[in-house]
Amino acid sequence: MGSRLRRIAFAADLLHDVSDARPHIVFLLTSPLAPPRMLAGQCRFLMGKGFRVTVVTAPGPDLEAFGREEGVEVAAVEMAREPSLRADLRSFVGLYKLLRRLRPDVVEAGTPKAGLLGMAAAWLARVPVRVYTLHGLRLETARGPLRLALAAAERLSMRLAHRVLCVSPSLLEHAEELRLLPSGKGTVAASGSANGVDSSRFDAAFRRPPGSRVIGFVGRLTRDKGVEELYTAFCLLRETFPGLKLLLLGDFEAGDPVGPKVRRAIECDTDVARPGFVDDPAPFYADLDILALPSYREGLPGVALEAAAAGRP
């Protein structure tokens, strides 16, 4: 929770010049699945301190559910993860109109698409305080023109922000090395992470019995998450440790997909369990011996903190 409180204190420092007795902060994320992982607890805390809070994502029942659970205002604007000039222009116009109507004091945008469109719309709408949260660098696994385009998008997002909040010191350093982030503009809340971890969610009673071996992975089953490398390593380890299992909590996606041969091998492998996407992975950590996260572009992901809180390396 310390990381979460320091993150909120960082936002409060940026508000020293906002005179409204009830400052309004808008959080922008691309997917309606993101707020429970990235904002749970923050919204209630901020509202308890006198903030008005609005969460904006693409439409979906998960956004509405989050609004009810947190007691927070929500708004939906169509946004797609993958690049599409026409769709992105519509999203930009939608975000701009929404921000002009809400007139917030602070906009915090995270994830690449919401970050770029949100920072641009907030700049055009003259939002007084603009914060871009850098969770990772999608360009890490891209090549050629796509990598150049992603780098340009990140660079623009960071230029339009007043401050850039990185989820780990290493991510901050790397963004500066790539000359995406101007020196002195970035910061890390506490020791990092996007939202911290509530350790009370993990119960020691869920410990697995000795003798079994399970490697776990939580996330989208895509190339940039290192799923191909993970499965290759698993196959090699299985030769030494018979009975080894691989638990994959996540779904295959069309964006940056794993190779078709690897996907077929995973789907046909009886030693690989794939429950798919789960709302709360916490109960599954008790079944793991180790959590593997071979991602190419993560900063300090929440699943690593959750596994540590559950006592899993």
mmCIF file of C-alpha atoms in Angstrom:
data_model
loop_
_atom_site.group_PDB
_atom_site.id
_atom_site.type_symbol
_atom_site.label_atom_id
_atom_site.label_comp_id
_atom_site.label_asym_id
_atom_site.label_seq_id
_atom_site.Cartn_x
_atom_site.Cartn_y
_atom_site.Cartn_z
ATOM 1 C CA MET A 1 0.000 0.000 0.000
ATOM 2 C CA GLY A 2 2.969 2.343 0.503
ATOM 3 C CA SER A 3 3.535 2.590 -3.237
ATOM 4 C CA ARG A 4 -0.110 3.476 -3.773
ATOM 5 C CA LEU A 5 -0.053 6.246 -1.156
ATOM 6 C CA ARG A 6 3.179 7.726 -2.531
ATOM 7 C CA ARG A 7 1.696 7.644 -6.017
ATOM 8 C CA ILE A 8 -1.306 9.621 -4.760
ATOM 9 C CA ALA A 9 0.970 12.052 -2.918
ATOM 10 C CA PHE A 10 2.805 12.624 -6.206
ATOM 11 C CA ALA A 11 -0.496 13.611 -7.837
ATOM 12 C CA ALA A 12 -1.295 15.887 -4.916
ATOM 13 C CA ASP A 13 2.035 17.705 -5.332
ATOM 14 C CA LEU A 14 1.109 18.525 -8.916
ATOM 15 C CA LEU A 15 -2.108 20.151 -7.725
ATOM 16 C CA HIS A 16 -0.508 22.935 -5.702
ATOM 17 C CA ASP A 17 -1.681 25.506 -8.244
ATOM 18 C CA VAL A 18 -5.255 24.207 -8.567
ATOM 19 C CA SER A 19 -7.523 26.419 -6.499
ATOM 20 C CA ASP A 20 -10.776 24.425 -6.771
ATOM 21 C CA ALA A 21 -11.885 23.105 -3.373
ATOM 22 C CA ARG A 22 -12.760 19.775 -5.033
ATOM 23 C CA PRO A 23 -10.160 19.072 -7.722
ATOM 24 C CA HIS A 24 -11.244 16.747 -10.503
ATOM 25 C CA ILE A 25 -8.933 13.992 -11.765
ATOM 26 C CA VAL A 26 -9.647 11.864 -14.844
ATOM 27 C CA PHE A 27 -7.929 8.492 -15.325
ATOM 28 C CA LEU A 28 -7.664 7.301 -18.941
ATOM 29 C CA LEU A 29 -7.001 3.650 -19.809
ATOM 30 C CA THR A 30 -7.604 1.785 -23.055
ATOM 31 C CA SER A 31 -9.268 -1.444 -21.927
ATOM 32 C CA PRO A 32 -12.244 -1.708 -19.544
ATOM 33 C CA LEU A 33 -10.403 -4.664 -17.985
ATOM 34 C CA ALA A 34 -7.570 -2.404 -16.769
ATOM 35 C CA PRO A 35 -9.101 -0.316 -13.926
ATOM 36 C CA PRO A 36 -9.510 -3.177 -11.413
ATOM 37 C CA ARG A 37 -5.773 -3.943 -11.749
ATOM 38 C CA MET A 38 -4.413 -0.415 -12.054
ATOM 39 C CA LEU A 39 -6.808 1.771 -10.064
ATOM 40 C CA ALA A 40 -8.486 -0.388 -7.418
ATOM 41 C CA GLY A 41 -8.299 1.429 -4.090
ATOM 42 C CA GLN A 42 -6.861 4.629 -5.551
ATOM 43 C CA CYS A 43 -10.231 6.043 -6.565
ATOM 44 C CA ARG A 44 -11.824 5.477 -3.162
ATOM 45 C CA PHE A 45 -8.800 6.971 -1.430
ATOM 46 C CA LEU A 46 -8.804 10.066 -3.627
ATOM 47 C CA MET A 47 -12.532 10.596 -3.218
ATOM 48 C CA GLY A 48 -12.069 10.286 0.529
ATOM 49 C CA LYS A 49 -9.543 13.125 0.311
ATOM 50 C CA GLY A 50 -11.987 15.396 -1.489
ATOM 51 C CA PHE A 51 -11.222 14.630 -5.122
ATOM 52 C CA ARG A 52 -13.810 14.133 -7.802
ATOM 53 C CA VAL A 53 -12.674 11.107 -9.839
ATOM 54 C CA THR A 54 -13.734 9.914 -13.289
ATOM 55 C CA VAL A 55 -12.410 6.757 -14.973
ATOM 56 C CA VAL A 56 -12.507 6.574 -18.779
ATOM 57 C CA THR A 57 -11.917 3.465 -20.911
ATOM 58 C CA ALA A 58 -13.381 1.791 -23.960
ATOM 59 C CA PRO A 59 -16.965 0.668 -23.287
ATOM 60 C CA GLY A 60 -17.627 -2.641 -21.588
ATOM 61 C CA PRO A 61 -19.427 -4.217 -18.630
ATOM 62 C CA ASP A 62 -16.185 -4.345 -16.643
ATOM 63 C CA LEU A 63 -16.016 -0.543 -16.629
ATOM 64 C CA GLU A 64 -19.575 -0.289 -15.320
ATOM 65 C CA ALA A 65 -18.848 -2.932 -12.677
ATOM 66 C CA PHE A 66 -15.724 -1.065 -11.563
ATOM 67 C CA GLY A 67 -17.750 2.126 -11.252
ATOM 68 C CA ARG A 68 -20.259 0.407 -8.988
ATOM 69 C CA GLU A 69 -17.619 -1.319 -6.862
ATOM 70 C CA GLU A 70 -15.501 1.805 -6.365
ATOM 71 C CA GLY A 71 -18.417 4.233 -6.278
ATOM 72 C CA VAL A 72 -16.683 6.303 -8.941
ATOM 73 C CA GLU A 73 -17.883 8.112 -12.053
ATOM 74 C CA VAL A 74 -17.102 6.308 -15.303
ATOM 75 C CA ALA A 75 -17.308 7.298 -18.961
ATOM 76 C CA ALA A 76 -16.723 5.273 -22.121
ATOM 77 C CA VAL A 77 -14.965 6.307 -25.320
ATOM 78 C CA GLU A 78 -14.344 3.803 -28.108
ATOM 79 C CA MET A 79 -10.637 2.887 -28.206
ATOM 80 C CA ALA A 80 -8.865 -0.049 -29.861
ATOM 81 C CA ARG A 81 -5.533 -1.540 -28.770
ATOM 82 C CA GLU A 82 -4.223 -1.959 -32.306
ATOM 83 C CA PRO A 83 -3.359 1.053 -34.527
ATOM 84 C CA SER A 84 -6.095 2.264 -36.873
ATOM 85 C CA LEU A 85 -5.939 5.802 -38.218
ATOM 86 C CA ARG A 86 -9.675 6.198 -38.718
ATOM 87 C CA ALA A 87 -10.649 4.607 -35.400
ATOM 88 C CA ASP A 88 -7.930 6.493 -33.526
ATOM 89 C CA LEU A 89 -9.114 9.825 -34.942
ATOM 90 C CA ARG A 90 -12.636 9.054 -33.756
ATOM 91 C CA SER A 91 -11.268 8.147 -30.323
ATOM 92 C CA PHE A 92 -9.243 11.355 -30.162
ATOM 93 C CA VAL A 93 -12.279 13.484 -31.013
ATOM 94 C CA GLY A 94 -14.355 11.594 -28.450
ATOM 95 C CA LEU A 95 -11.754 12.111 -25.722
ATOM 96 C CA TYR A 96 -11.364 15.793 -26.564
ATOM 97 C CA LYS A 97 -15.116 16.405 -26.406
ATOM 98 C CA LEU A 98 -15.350 14.515 -23.120
ATOM 99 C CA LEU A 99 -12.501 16.480 -21.526
ATOM 100 C CA ARG A 100 -13.961 19.770 -22.724
ATOM 101 C CA ARG A 101 -17.227 18.801 -21.053
ATOM 102 C CA LEU A 102 -15.689 17.531 -17.811
ATOM 103 C CA ARG A 103 -13.016 20.259 -17.550
ATOM 104 C CA PRO A 104 -10.798 18.258 -15.151
ATOM 105 C CA ASP A 105 -7.865 19.685 -13.226
ATOM 106 C CA VAL A 106 -5.731 16.581 -13.796
ATOM 107 C CA VAL A 107 -5.628 13.899 -16.486
ATOM 108 C CA GLU A 108 -3.591 10.765 -15.884
ATOM 109 C CA ALA A 109 -3.329 8.455 -18.891
ATOM 110 C CA GLY A 110 -1.714 5.032 -19.004
ATOM 111 C CA THR A 111 -1.234 2.273 -21.622
ATOM 112 C CA PRO A 112 0.095 3.237 -25.083
ATOM 113 C CA LYS A 113 -3.152 4.055 -26.925
ATOM 114 C CA ALA A 114 -4.898 5.932 -24.111
ATOM 115 C CA GLY A 115 -1.579 7.582 -23.282
ATOM 116 C CA LEU A 116 -1.056 9.042 -26.742
ATOM 117 C CA LEU A 117 -4.660 10.003 -27.470
ATOM 118 C CA GLY A 118 -5.289 11.096 -23.895
ATOM 119 C CA MET A 119 -2.242 13.334 -23.600
ATOM 120 C CA ALA A 120 -2.970 14.912 -26.994
ATOM 121 C CA ALA A 121 -6.634 15.487 -26.162
ATOM 122 C CA ALA A 122 -5.771 16.837 -22.699
ATOM 123 C CA TRP A 123 -3.193 19.204 -24.210
ATOM 124 C CA LEU A 124 -5.691 20.500 -26.762
ATOM 125 C CA ALA A 125 -8.369 20.821 -24.062
ATOM 126 C CA ARG A 126 -5.891 22.823 -21.929
ATOM 127 C CA VAL A 127 -6.039 20.541 -18.913
ATOM 128 C CA PRO A 128 -3.835 22.197 -16.240
ATOM 129 C CA VAL A 129 -2.009 19.033 -15.113
ATOM 130 C CA ARG A 130 -1.193 16.129 -17.449
ATOM 131 C CA VAL A 131 0.466 12.924 -16.184
ATOM 132 C CA TYR A 132 1.474 10.017 -18.414
ATOM 133 C CA THR A 133 2.024 6.676 -16.670
ATOM 134 C CA LEU A 134 4.578 4.477 -18.422
ATOM 135 C CA HIS A 135 3.859 0.804 -17.690
ATOM 136 C CA GLY A 136 6.259 -0.581 -20.287
ATOM 137 C CA LEU A 137 7.516 -0.051 -23.818
ATOM 138 C CA ARG A 138 5.584 -1.849 -26.519
ATOM 139 C CA LEU A 139 8.264 -0.957 -29.062
ATOM 140 C CA GLU A 140 10.717 -3.414 -27.480
ATOM 141 C CA THR A 141 9.603 -6.295 -29.717
ATOM 142 C CA ALA A 142 8.720 -4.208 -32.789
ATOM 143 C CA ARG A 143 10.968 -3.809 -35.814
ATOM 144 C CA GLY A 144 11.271 -1.466 -38.778
ATOM 145 C CA PRO A 145 8.590 1.166 -39.448
ATOM 146 C CA LEU A 146 6.357 -0.103 -36.637
ATOM 147 C CA ARG A 147 9.118 0.414 -34.072
ATOM 148 C CA LEU A 148 9.754 3.928 -35.386
ATOM 149 C CA ALA A 149 6.041 4.716 -35.190
ATOM 150 C CA LEU A 150 5.742 3.372 -31.642
ATOM 151 C CA ALA A 151 8.826 5.319 -30.553
ATOM 152 C CA ALA A 152 7.394 8.506 -32.058
ATOM 153 C CA ALA A 153 4.090 7.901 -30.266
ATOM 154 C CA GLU A 154 5.804 7.373 -26.902
ATOM 155 C CA ARG A 155 8.005 10.413 -27.426
ATOM 156 C CA LEU A 156 4.990 12.595 -28.213
ATOM 157 C CA SER A 157 3.012 11.281 -25.230
ATOM 158 C CA MET A 158 5.884 12.146 -22.909
ATOM 159 C CA ARG A 159 6.434 15.561 -24.461
ATOM 160 C CA LEU A 160 2.769 16.486 -23.995
ATOM 161 C CA ALA A 161 2.766 15.391 -20.341
ATOM 162 C CA HIS A 162 3.887 17.623 -17.500
ATOM 163 C CA ARG A 163 5.277 14.579 -15.674
ATOM 164 C CA VAL A 164 5.865 10.950 -16.613
ATOM 165 C CA LEU A 165 5.273 8.383 -13.889
ATOM 166 C CA CYS A 166 7.306 5.196 -14.530
ATOM 167 C CA VAL A 167 6.439 1.970 -12.744
ATOM 168 C CA SER A 168 10.074 1.051 -12.032
ATOM 169 C CA PRO A 169 13.497 2.729 -11.833
ATOM 170 C CA SER A 170 14.813 0.504 -14.634
ATOM 171 C CA LEU A 171 11.982 1.564 -16.950
ATOM 172 C CA LEU A 172 12.696 5.220 -16.220
ATOM 173 C CA GLU A 173 16.382 4.711 -16.983
ATOM 174 C CA HIS A 174 15.654 2.781 -20.184
ATOM 175 C CA ALA A 175 13.178 5.380 -21.477
ATOM 176 C CA GLU A 176 15.820 8.057 -20.963
ATOM 177 C CA GLU A 177 18.488 5.913 -22.667
ATOM 178 C CA LEU A 178 16.236 5.562 -25.727
ATOM 179 C CA ARG A 179 15.747 9.337 -25.696
ATOM 180 C CA LEU A 180 12.012 8.951 -25.385
ATOM 181 C CA LEU A 181 11.797 10.694 -22.033
ATOM 182 C CA PRO A 182 13.359 14.121 -21.473
ATOM 183 C CA SER A 183 15.772 14.083 -18.546
ATOM 184 C CA GLY A 184 14.172 15.322 -15.351
ATOM 185 C CA LYS A 185 10.563 14.828 -16.459
ATOM 186 C CA GLY A 186 10.189 11.241 -15.253
ATOM 187 C CA THR A 187 9.711 9.946 -11.735
ATOM 188 C CA VAL A 188 9.002 6.685 -9.893
ATOM 189 C CA ALA A 189 6.520 6.449 -7.028
ATOM 190 C CA ALA A 190 8.244 4.817 -4.040
ATOM 191 C CA SER A 191 10.050 1.697 -5.307
ATOM 192 C CA GLY A 192 7.704 1.306 -8.257
ATOM 193 C CA SER A 193 4.575 -0.566 -9.455
ATOM 194 C CA ALA A 194 1.373 0.727 -11.001
ATOM 195 C CA ASN A 195 -0.896 0.255 -8.009
ATOM 196 C CA GLY A 196 0.854 -1.739 -5.306
ATOM 197 C CA VAL A 197 -0.546 -4.974 -3.893
ATOM 198 C CA ASP A 198 -3.059 -5.556 -1.120
ATOM 199 C CA SER A 199 -1.341 -8.439 0.680
ATOM 200 C CA SER A 200 -4.534 -9.329 2.584
ATOM 201 C CA ARG A 201 -5.843 -11.025 -0.603
ATOM 202 C CA PHE A 202 -3.336 -13.872 -0.242
ATOM 203 C CA ASP A 203 -3.996 -16.583 2.306
ATOM 204 C CA ALA A 204 -1.188 -18.878 3.463
ATOM 205 C CA ALA A 205 -3.734 -21.707 3.781
ATOM 206 C CA PHE A 206 -3.626 -22.098 0.012
ATOM 207 C CA ARG A 207 -0.045 -23.468 0.038
ATOM 208 C CA ARG A 208 0.423 -26.461 -2.229
ATOM 209 C CA PRO A 209 1.522 -29.819 -0.903
ATOM 210 C CA PRO A 210 5.211 -30.616 -1.438
ATOM 211 C CA GLY A 211 6.342 -32.715 -4.358
ATOM 212 C CA SER A 212 4.467 -31.067 -7.206
ATOM 213 C CA ARG A 213 6.070 -28.634 -9.644
ATOM 214 C CA VAL A 214 4.145 -25.951 -11.530
ATOM 215 C CA ILE A 215 5.437 -22.959 -13.485
ATOM 216 C CA GLY A 216 2.879 -20.191 -13.833
ATOM 217 C CA PHE A 217 2.373 -17.262 -16.174
ATOM 218 C CA VAL A 218 -0.204 -14.467 -15.892
ATOM 219 C CA GLY A 219 -0.835 -12.173 -18.847
ATOM 220 C CA ARG A 220 -1.760 -11.956 -22.497
ATOM 221 C CA LEU A 221 -0.407 -14.868 -24.538
ATOM 222 C CA THR A 222 1.505 -12.765 -27.059
ATOM 223 C CA ARG A 223 4.999 -12.631 -28.508
ATOM 224 C CA ASP A 224 6.071 -9.518 -26.604
ATOM 225 C CA LYS A 225 5.181 -11.236 -23.341
ATOM 226 C CA GLY A 226 7.837 -13.864 -24.098
ATOM 227 C CA VAL A 227 5.360 -16.749 -24.356
ATOM 228 C CA GLU A 228 7.329 -18.480 -27.127
ATOM 229 C CA GLU A 229 10.520 -18.379 -25.042
ATOM 230 C CA LEU A 230 8.604 -19.516 -21.966
ATOM 231 C CA TYR A 231 7.213 -22.578 -23.714
ATOM 232 C CA THR A 232 10.625 -23.455 -25.189
ATOM 233 C CA ALA A 233 12.208 -23.239 -21.734
ATOM 234 C CA PHE A 234 9.377 -25.309 -20.253
ATOM 235 C CA CYS A 235 9.939 -28.086 -22.797
ATOM 236 C CA LEU A 236 13.658 -28.169 -21.961
ATOM 237 C CA LEU A 237 13.010 -28.229 -18.206
ATOM 238 C CA ARG A 238 10.445 -31.004 -18.571
ATOM 239 C CA GLU A 239 13.201 -33.313 -19.835
ATOM 240 C CA THR A 240 14.970 -32.906 -16.486
ATOM 241 C CA PHE A 241 11.874 -32.668 -14.269
ATOM 242 C CA PRO A 242 9.263 -35.218 -15.373
ATOM 243 C CA GLY A 243 5.764 -34.222 -14.350
ATOM 244 C CA LEU A 244 6.472 -30.516 -14.667
ATOM 245 C CA LYS A 245 3.355 -28.500 -15.529
ATOM 246 C CA LEU A 246 2.808 -25.059 -17.050
ATOM 247 C CA LEU A 247 -0.176 -22.938 -15.976
ATOM 248 C CA LEU A 248 -1.087 -20.091 -18.360
ATOM 249 C CA LEU A 249 -3.596 -17.531 -17.078
ATOM 250 C CA GLY A 250 -4.463 -15.488 -20.141
ATOM 251 C CA ASP A 251 -5.773 -15.643 -23.688
ATOM 252 C CA PHE A 252 -4.125 -15.680 -27.098
ATOM 253 C CA GLU A 253 -4.534 -12.367 -28.937
ATOM 254 C CA ALA A 254 -4.353 -11.292 -32.564
ATOM 255 C CA GLY A 255 -2.097 -8.348 -31.757
ATOM 256 C CA ASP A 256 1.571 -9.449 -31.757
ATOM 257 C CA PRO A 257 0.560 -13.142 -31.830
ATOM 258 C CA VAL A 258 2.782 -16.074 -30.984
ATOM 259 C CA GLY A 259 3.839 -18.171 -33.963
ATOM 260 C CA PRO A 260 1.239 -20.665 -35.239
ATOM 261 C CA LYS A 261 3.490 -23.677 -34.563
ATOM 262 C CA VAL A 262 4.069 -22.635 -30.956
ATOM 263 C CA ARG A 263 0.384 -21.941 -30.425
ATOM 264 C CA ARG A 264 -0.614 -25.356 -31.768
ATOM 265 C CA ALA A 265 2.014 -27.022 -29.580
ATOM 266 C CA ILE A 266 0.718 -25.225 -26.482
ATOM 267 C CA GLU A 267 -2.902 -26.065 -27.282
ATOM 268 C CA CYS A 268 -2.077 -29.755 -27.795
ATOM 269 C CA ASP A 269 0.287 -30.133 -24.826
ATOM 270 C CA THR A 270 -1.389 -32.072 -22.007
ATOM 271 C CA ASP A 271 1.128 -30.670 -19.521
ATOM 272 C CA VAL A 272 -0.071 -27.119 -20.181
ATOM 273 C CA ALA A 273 -3.179 -25.882 -18.351
ATOM 274 C CA ARG A 274 -4.937 -22.841 -19.857
ATOM 275 C CA PRO A 275 -7.840 -21.575 -17.750
ATOM 276 C CA GLY A 276 -7.836 -18.428 -19.903
ATOM 277 C CA PHE A 277 -8.296 -14.899 -18.614
ATOM 278 C CA VAL A 278 -9.351 -14.701 -14.956
ATOM 279 C CA ASP A 279 -10.581 -11.605 -13.142
ATOM 280 C CA ASP A 280 -8.534 -12.360 -10.030
ATOM 281 C CA PRO A 281 -5.451 -14.594 -10.327
ATOM 282 C CA ALA A 282 -4.758 -14.501 -6.567
ATOM 283 C CA PRO A 283 -6.181 -17.990 -5.773
ATOM 284 C CA PHE A 284 -3.985 -19.543 -8.471
ATOM 285 C CA TYR A 285 -0.685 -18.373 -7.011
ATOM 286 C CA ALA A 286 -0.994 -20.986 -4.279
ATOM 287 C CA ASP A 287 -0.743 -23.682 -6.968
ATOM 288 C CA LEU A 288 2.571 -22.387 -8.330
ATOM 289 C CA ASP A 289 6.134 -23.234 -7.455
ATOM 290 C CA ILE A 290 7.393 -20.279 -9.455
ATOM 291 C CA LEU A 291 5.928 -17.426 -11.496
ATOM 292 C CA ALA A 292 7.663 -16.767 -14.816
ATOM 293 C CA LEU A 293 7.320 -13.427 -16.583
ATOM 294 C CA PRO A 294 9.677 -13.369 -19.598
ATOM 295 C CA SER A 295 8.162 -10.165 -20.991
ATOM 296 C CA TYR A 296 10.230 -7.934 -23.242
ATOM 297 C CA ARG A 297 8.591 -4.687 -22.186
ATOM 298 C CA GLU A 298 7.320 -4.711 -18.602
ATOM 299 C CA GLY A 299 8.384 -2.157 -16.027
ATOM 300 C CA LEU A 300 7.364 -3.545 -12.630
ATOM 301 C CA PRO A 301 4.234 -5.621 -13.301
ATOM 302 C CA GLY A 302 1.625 -6.191 -10.630
ATOM 303 C CA VAL A 303 1.635 -9.970 -11.116
ATOM 304 C CA ALA A 304 5.248 -10.151 -9.915
ATOM 305 C CA LEU A 305 4.295 -8.273 -6.750
ATOM 306 C CA GLU A 306 1.221 -10.453 -6.277
ATOM 307 C CA ALA A 307 3.274 -13.636 -6.570
ATOM 308 C CA ALA A 308 5.758 -12.280 -4.028
ATOM 309 C CA ALA A 309 2.892 -11.393 -1.682
ATOM 310 C CA ALA A 310 1.667 -14.985 -2.027
ATOM 311 C CA GLY A 311 5.136 -16.279 -1.168
ATOM 312 C CA ARG A 312 5.963 -17.450 -4.679
ATOM 313 C CA PRO A 313 9.303 -16.619 -6.321
#
